[in-house]
PDB file of C-alpha atoms in Angstrom:
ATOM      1  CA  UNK A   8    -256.724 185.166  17.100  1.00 65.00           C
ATOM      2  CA  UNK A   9    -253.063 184.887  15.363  1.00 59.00           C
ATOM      3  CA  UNK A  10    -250.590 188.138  15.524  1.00 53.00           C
ATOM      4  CA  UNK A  11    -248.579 189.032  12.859  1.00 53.00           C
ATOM      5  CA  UNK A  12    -247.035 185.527  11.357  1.00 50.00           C
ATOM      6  CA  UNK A  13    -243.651 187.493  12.199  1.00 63.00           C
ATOM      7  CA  UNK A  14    -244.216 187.168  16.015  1.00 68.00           C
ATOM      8  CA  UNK A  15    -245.567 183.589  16.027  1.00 81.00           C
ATOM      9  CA  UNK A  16    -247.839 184.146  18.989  1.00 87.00           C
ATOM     10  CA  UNK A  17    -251.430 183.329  19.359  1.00 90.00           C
ATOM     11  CA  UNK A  18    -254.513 183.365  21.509  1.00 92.00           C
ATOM     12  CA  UNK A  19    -257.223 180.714  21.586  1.00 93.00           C
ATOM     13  CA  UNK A  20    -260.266 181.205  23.335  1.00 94.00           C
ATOM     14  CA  UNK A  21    -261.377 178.675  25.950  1.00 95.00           C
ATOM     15  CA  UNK A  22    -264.466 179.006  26.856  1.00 95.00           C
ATOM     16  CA  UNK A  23    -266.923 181.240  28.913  1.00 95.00           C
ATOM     17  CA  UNK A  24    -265.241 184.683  27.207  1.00 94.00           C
ATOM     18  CA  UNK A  25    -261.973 183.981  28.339  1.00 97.00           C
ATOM     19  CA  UNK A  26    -258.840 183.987  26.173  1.00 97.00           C
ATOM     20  CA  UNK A  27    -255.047 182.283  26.770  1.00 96.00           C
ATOM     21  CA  UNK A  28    -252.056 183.939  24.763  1.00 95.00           C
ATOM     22  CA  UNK A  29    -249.154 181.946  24.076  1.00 93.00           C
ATOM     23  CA  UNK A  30    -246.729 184.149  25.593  1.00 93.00           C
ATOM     24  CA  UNK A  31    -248.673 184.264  28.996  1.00 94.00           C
ATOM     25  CA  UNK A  32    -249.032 180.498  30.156  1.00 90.00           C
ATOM     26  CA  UNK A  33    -251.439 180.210  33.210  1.00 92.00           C
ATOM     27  CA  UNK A  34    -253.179 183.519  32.509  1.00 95.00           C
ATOM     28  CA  UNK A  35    -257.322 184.037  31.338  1.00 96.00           C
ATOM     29  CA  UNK A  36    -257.525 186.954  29.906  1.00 97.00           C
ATOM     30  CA  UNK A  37    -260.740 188.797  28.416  1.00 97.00           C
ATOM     31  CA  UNK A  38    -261.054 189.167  24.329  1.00 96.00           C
ATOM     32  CA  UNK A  39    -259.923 192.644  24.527  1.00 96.00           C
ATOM     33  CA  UNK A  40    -257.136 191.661  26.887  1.00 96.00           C
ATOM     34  CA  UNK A  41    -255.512 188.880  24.741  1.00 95.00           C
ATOM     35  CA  UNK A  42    -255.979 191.267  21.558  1.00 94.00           C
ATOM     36  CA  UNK A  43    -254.043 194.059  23.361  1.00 94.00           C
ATOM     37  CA  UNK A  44    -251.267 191.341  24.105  1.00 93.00           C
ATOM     38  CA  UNK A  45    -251.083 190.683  20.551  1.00 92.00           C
ATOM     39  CA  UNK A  46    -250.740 194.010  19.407  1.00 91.00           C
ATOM     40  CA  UNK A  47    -247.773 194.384  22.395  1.00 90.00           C
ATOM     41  CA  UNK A  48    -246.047 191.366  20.773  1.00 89.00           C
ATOM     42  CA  UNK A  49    -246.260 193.211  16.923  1.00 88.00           C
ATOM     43  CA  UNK A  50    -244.651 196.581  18.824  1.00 90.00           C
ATOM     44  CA  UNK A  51    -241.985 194.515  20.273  1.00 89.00           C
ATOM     45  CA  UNK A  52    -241.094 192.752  17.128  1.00 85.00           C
ATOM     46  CA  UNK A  53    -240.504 196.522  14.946  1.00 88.00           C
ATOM     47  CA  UNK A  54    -238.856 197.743  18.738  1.00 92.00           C
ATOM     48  CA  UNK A  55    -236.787 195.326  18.231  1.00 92.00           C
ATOM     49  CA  UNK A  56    -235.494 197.005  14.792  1.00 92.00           C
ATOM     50  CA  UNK A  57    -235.313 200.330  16.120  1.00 93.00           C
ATOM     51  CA  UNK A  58    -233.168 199.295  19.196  1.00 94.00           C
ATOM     52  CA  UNK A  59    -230.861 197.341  16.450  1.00 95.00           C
ATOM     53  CA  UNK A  60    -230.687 200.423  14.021  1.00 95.00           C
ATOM     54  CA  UNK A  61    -229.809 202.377  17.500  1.00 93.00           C
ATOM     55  CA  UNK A  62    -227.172 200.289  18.640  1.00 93.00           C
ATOM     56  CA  UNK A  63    -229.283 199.825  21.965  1.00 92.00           C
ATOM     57  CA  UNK A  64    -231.369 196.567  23.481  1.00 91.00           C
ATOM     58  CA  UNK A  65    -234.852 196.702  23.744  1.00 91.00           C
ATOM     59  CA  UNK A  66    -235.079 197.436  27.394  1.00 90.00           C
ATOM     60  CA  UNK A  67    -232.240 199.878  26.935  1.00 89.00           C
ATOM     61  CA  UNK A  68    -234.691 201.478  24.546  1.00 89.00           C
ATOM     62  CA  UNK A  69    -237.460 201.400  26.502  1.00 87.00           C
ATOM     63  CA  UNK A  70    -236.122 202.582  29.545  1.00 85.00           C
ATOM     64  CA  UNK A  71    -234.467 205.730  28.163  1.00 84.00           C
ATOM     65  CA  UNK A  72    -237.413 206.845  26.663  1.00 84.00           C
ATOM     66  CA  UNK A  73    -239.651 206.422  29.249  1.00 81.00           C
ATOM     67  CA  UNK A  74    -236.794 208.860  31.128  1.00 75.00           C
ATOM     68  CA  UNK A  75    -238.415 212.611  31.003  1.00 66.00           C
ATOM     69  CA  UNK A  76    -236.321 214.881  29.582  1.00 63.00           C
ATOM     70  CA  UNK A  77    -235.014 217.330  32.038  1.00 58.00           C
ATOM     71  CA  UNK A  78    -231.103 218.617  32.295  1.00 51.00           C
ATOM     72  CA  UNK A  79    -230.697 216.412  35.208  1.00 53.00           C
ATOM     73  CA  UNK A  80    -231.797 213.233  33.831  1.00 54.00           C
ATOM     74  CA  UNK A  81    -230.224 213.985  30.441  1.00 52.00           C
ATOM     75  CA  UNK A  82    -226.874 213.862  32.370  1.00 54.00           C
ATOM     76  CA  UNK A  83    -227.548 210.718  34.137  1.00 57.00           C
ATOM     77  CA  UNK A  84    -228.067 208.769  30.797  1.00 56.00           C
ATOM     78  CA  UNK A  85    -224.595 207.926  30.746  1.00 61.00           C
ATOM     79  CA  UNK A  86    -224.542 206.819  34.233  1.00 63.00           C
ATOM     80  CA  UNK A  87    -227.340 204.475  32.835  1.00 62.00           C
ATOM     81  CA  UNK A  88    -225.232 203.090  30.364  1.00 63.00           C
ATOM     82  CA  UNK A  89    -222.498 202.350  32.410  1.00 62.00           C
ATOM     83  CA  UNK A  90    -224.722 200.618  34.908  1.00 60.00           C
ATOM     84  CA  UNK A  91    -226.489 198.648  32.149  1.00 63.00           C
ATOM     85  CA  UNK A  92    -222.682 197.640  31.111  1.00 63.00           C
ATOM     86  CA  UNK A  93    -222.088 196.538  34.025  1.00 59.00           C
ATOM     87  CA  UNK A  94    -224.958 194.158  34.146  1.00 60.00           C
ATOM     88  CA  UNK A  95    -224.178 192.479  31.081  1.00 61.00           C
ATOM     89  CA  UNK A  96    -227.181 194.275  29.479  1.00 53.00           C
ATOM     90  CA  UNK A  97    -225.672 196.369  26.909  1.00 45.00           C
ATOM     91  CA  UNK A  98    -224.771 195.238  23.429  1.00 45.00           C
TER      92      UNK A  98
END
């Protein structure tokens, strides 16, 4: 199995049902395991985009979203950013 030739990852089967992906040395996964980690490698790739057109990294991205949306964590997103800063995180 090959992902998107954007993402250059792969998985090649080994034997006895069991797959490797490229991106997760020392791990046997099943066939619907290593085709689920392809299709996370194709999200990341067009994340990647959206975090660029956003001015944001990926895990910046990621991590705000996952955030609910309630008044108290909508004023904490700031705080976030700061903290992120602060880390060397933010672009």
């Amino acid at each position: 199995m090959t992902g998107d030739a954007q993402i250059g990852h792969q998985a090649r089967c080994v034997g006895q049902g069991q797959w490797v992906v490229s991106f997760l040395p020392g791990r046997t996964l099943s066939k619907n395991q290593a085709s689920a980690a392809l299709r996370v490698a194709e999200e990341l790739d067009a994340m990647r985009g959206y975090a660029a057109t956003l001015g944001l990294t990926v895990l910046e991205l990621v991590g705000l979203a996952m955030m609910d949306n309630s008044a108290e964590r909508l004023w904490s997103l700031g705080d976030a950013a700061q903290a992120l800063s602060r880390l060397g995180r933010a672009q």
